[in-house]
């Protein structure tokens, strides 16, 4: 007997459940023009993470780190949400228990109107004091900053981007909420190479807790062998097709119910 088309298999499951959790990575913003880290034109092909994305790098040369983040912010500011962000925003309204965990710092899920977003690695649009007071500080970081590094208005210490660098812990409250969200019916891992921990461990946890696990990525990743269903292709195409299949199933079952 031929096996069920994998997209249809996932669509059928989505049509009958309520708890959907999605983990996203840089690949979901690729179609918007935001560079990934490890892809063909990824940031880590040109820049060295240890010089730009560690607390040690910031302590050594805060200006260099800020110039890089300033450049990235200007680039992201010119990008708009794509079909992946739109579908997930729609799902966040459709599923009563939807959670989105994003490793991305670009804010495109929020701009698309997604509810219940957990920013696992922080936000490129927020800053906090790296000096004595260790507080959040307001700063309009959508425009290029005149002086780098910007200074904390309270203690005059250097401000830093409010993102999670290598060697730093994820905010314990965010980590706990993300762990809670692994208790779900379907867990998606979309557009991530699944090499960075602890984020990559969430799919393992979801599987151990009984979720159907689904990956969407054009390339095989560290997660591919682990998941129940791997849907290969750009997320903007695969997710669009999946959403159409779910709507079709939901439409035909409500039509049956009405007749
Ligand atoms: C498409 C597509 C399309 C393309 N559609 N898909 C062993 C050695 C050394 C260290 C470690 C180790 N094991 C674990 C660690 C620790 C380390 C780690 O995991 N390192 C590994 C790399 C080895 N982790 C950490 O340090 C973390 N903290 C930690 O462990 O704390 C412990 C601690 C406890 C107590 C006290 C102190 C510490 C923190 C990790 C922080 C990661 N930070 C960054 C930068 C964030 C800020 C910024 O943006 O500047 O987060 S690095 C970067 O990687 C960024 C991303 O969120 C993250 C993940 O990348 P992602 O999203 O997967 O992107 P890519 O580029 O890798 O993949 C893109 C994918 O998209 C590809 O698969 C494409 O195929 C696909 N794609 N087009 C769908 N159209």
Coordinates of C-alpha atoms in Angstrom, one line a residue, residues 26-205:
X26 CA 17.4 32.0 10.7
X27 CA 16.0 30.1 7.6
X28 CA 12.5 31.5 8.2
X29 CA 13.7 35.0 7.6
X30 CA 15.9 34.1 4.6
X31 CA 13.1 34.8 2.1
X32 CA 12.8 38.3 3.7
X33 CA 16.4 39.0 2.9
X34 CA 17.9 38.5 6.4
X35 CA 21.1 36.5 6.2
X36 CA 21.4 33.2 8.0
X37 CA 24.4 32.3 10.1
X38 CA 25.6 29.0 8.6
X39 CA 24.0 28.9 5.1
X40 CA 25.6 29.6 1.8
X41 CA 25.9 33.4 2.3
X42 CA 25.6 33.0 6.1
X43 CA 27.1 35.6 8.5
X44 CA 29.6 33.0 10.0
X45 CA 31.1 32.5 6.5
X46 CA 32.4 36.1 6.6
X47 CA 32.5 37.0 10.3
X48 CA 34.0 35.1 13.2
X49 CA 31.5 34.4 16.0
X50 CA 34.2 34.5 18.7
X51 CA 35.0 38.1 17.6
X52 CA 31.4 39.4 17.5
X53 CA 29.0 37.2 19.5
X54 CA 30.6 36.5 22.8
X55 CA 30.8 38.5 26.1
X56 CA 34.6 38.3 25.7
X57 CA 34.5 39.9 22.3
X58 CA 32.3 42.7 23.7
X59 CA 34.7 43.3 26.6
X60 CA 37.7 43.4 24.2
X61 CA 36.2 45.6 21.5
X62 CA 32.7 47.0 22.2
X63 CA 32.8 49.4 19.3
X64 CA 33.5 46.6 16.7
X65 CA 30.7 44.5 18.1
X66 CA 28.3 47.5 18.0
X67 CA 29.3 48.3 14.4
X68 CA 28.3 44.8 13.4
X69 CA 25.0 44.9 15.2
X70 CA 24.3 48.4 13.9
X71 CA 24.9 47.2 10.3
X72 CA 22.7 44.2 10.9
X73 CA 19.9 46.3 12.4
X74 CA 19.9 48.7 9.3
X75 CA 19.7 45.6 7.1
X76 CA 16.8 44.0 9.0
X77 CA 14.9 47.3 9.2
X78 CA 14.7 47.2 5.4
X79 CA 13.1 43.7 5.5
X80 CA 9.5 42.7 5.8
X81 CA 7.8 39.5 7.1
X82 CA 7.4 36.8 4.5
X83 CA 4.8 34.0 3.9
X84 CA 6.3 31.9 6.8
X85 CA 5.8 34.7 9.3
X86 CA 2.3 35.3 7.9
X87 CA 1.2 31.6 8.2
X88 CA 2.6 31.3 11.8
X89 CA 0.9 34.6 12.8
X90 CA -2.4 33.1 11.5
X91 CA -1.8 29.8 13.4
X92 CA -1.1 31.8 16.6
X93 CA -4.7 33.0 16.3
X94 CA -6.2 29.7 15.1
X95 CA -4.8 27.2 17.6
X96 CA -5.9 27.8 21.2
X97 CA -2.6 26.6 22.6
X98 CA 0.0 27.9 20.1
X99 CA 3.5 28.7 21.2
X100 CA 6.3 30.1 19.0
X101 CA 9.9 29.9 20.2
X102 CA 12.2 31.9 18.0
X103 CA 16.0 31.9 18.0
X104 CA 15.8 34.9 15.7
X105 CA 16.5 38.4 17.1
X106 CA 15.0 40.2 14.0
X107 CA 11.5 40.8 15.4
X108 CA 9.8 39.7 12.1
X109 CA 7.4 37.3 13.9
X110 CA 6.2 40.1 16.1
X111 CA 5.9 42.5 13.0
X112 CA 3.7 39.8 11.3
X113 CA 1.4 39.9 14.4
X114 CA 2.3 36.5 15.9
X115 CA 1.0 36.1 19.5
X116 CA 2.9 34.2 22.2
X117 CA 6.4 34.7 20.9
X118 CA 9.2 33.5 23.1
X119 CA 12.5 35.2 22.1
X120 CA 14.9 32.5 23.0
X121 CA 18.1 34.5 22.0
X122 CA 16.7 38.0 22.8
X123 CA 16.1 40.9 20.4
X124 CA 18.3 43.0 18.3
X125 CA 16.0 46.0 19.0
X126 CA 16.6 46.0 22.7
X127 CA 19.6 47.0 24.7
X128 CA 20.7 46.5 28.3
X129 CA 23.4 47.9 30.5
X130 CA 26.6 45.9 30.5
X131 CA 28.0 48.1 33.2
X132 CA 27.2 48.5 36.9
X133 CA 23.4 48.8 36.9
X134 CA 22.6 45.9 34.6
X135 CA 19.2 47.4 33.7
X136 CA 17.2 47.6 30.5
X137 CA 17.5 51.0 28.9
X138 CA 15.4 52.6 26.3
X139 CA 17.1 53.5 23.1
X140 CA 15.9 54.1 19.5
X141 CA 18.1 51.6 17.8
X142 CA 16.3 51.8 14.5
X143 CA 18.6 54.7 13.5
X144 CA 22.4 54.4 13.2
X145 CA 23.9 55.3 16.6
X146 CA 26.1 58.4 16.7
X147 CA 28.4 57.2 19.4
X148 CA 29.5 53.6 19.8
X149 CA 29.2 52.0 22.3
X150 CA 26.1 53.9 23.5
X151 CA 26.1 54.7 27.2
X152 CA 23.6 53.8 29.9
X153 CA 21.5 56.9 30.8
X154 CA 21.6 55.8 34.5
X155 CA 25.1 54.7 35.2
X156 CA 27.0 55.7 32.0
X157 CA 28.2 52.1 31.6
X158 CA 28.3 50.6 28.1
X159 CA 25.0 49.4 26.7
X160 CA 25.0 46.1 24.9
X161 CA 22.5 44.5 22.5
X162 CA 20.0 42.4 24.5
X163 CA 20.8 39.1 22.7
X164 CA 22.2 35.8 23.9
X165 CA 25.9 35.3 23.0
X166 CA 27.8 32.1 23.0
X167 CA 28.7 31.1 26.5
X168 CA 25.8 33.0 28.0
X169 CA 22.7 31.4 29.5
X170 CA 19.3 31.8 28.0
X171 CA 17.0 33.9 30.3
X172 CA 15.8 31.3 32.8
X173 CA 12.2 32.5 32.6
X174 CA 12.2 32.1 28.8
X175 CA 14.0 28.8 29.0
X176 CA 11.4 27.5 31.5
X177 CA 8.5 28.7 29.3
X178 CA 10.1 27.1 26.2
X179 CA 10.5 23.8 28.1
X180 CA 6.8 23.9 29.1
X181 CA 5.9 24.5 25.4
X182 CA 7.5 21.2 24.5
X183 CA 4.5 19.5 26.0
X184 CA 2.4 19.7 22.8
X185 CA 0.7 17.7 20.1
X186 CA 2.8 18.8 17.2
X187 CA 6.3 20.3 17.5
X188 CA 7.8 22.0 14.4
X189 CA 11.5 22.9 13.9
X190 CA 11.7 25.3 11.0
X191 CA 14.7 26.9 9.3
X192 CA 17.3 26.0 11.9
X193 CA 20.5 24.0 11.5
X194 CA 19.8 22.6 15.0
X195 CA 23.4 22.8 16.1
X196 CA 23.1 25.5 18.8
X197 CA 22.1 24.3 22.3
X198 CA 20.0 24.5 24.4
X199 CA 17.6 25.5 21.6
X200 CA 18.3 22.4 19.6
X201 CA 17.5 20.2 22.6
X202 CA 13.8 21.3 22.6
X203 CA 12.8 19.0 19.7
X204 CA 14.3 16.0 21.5
X205 CA 12.4 17.0 24.6

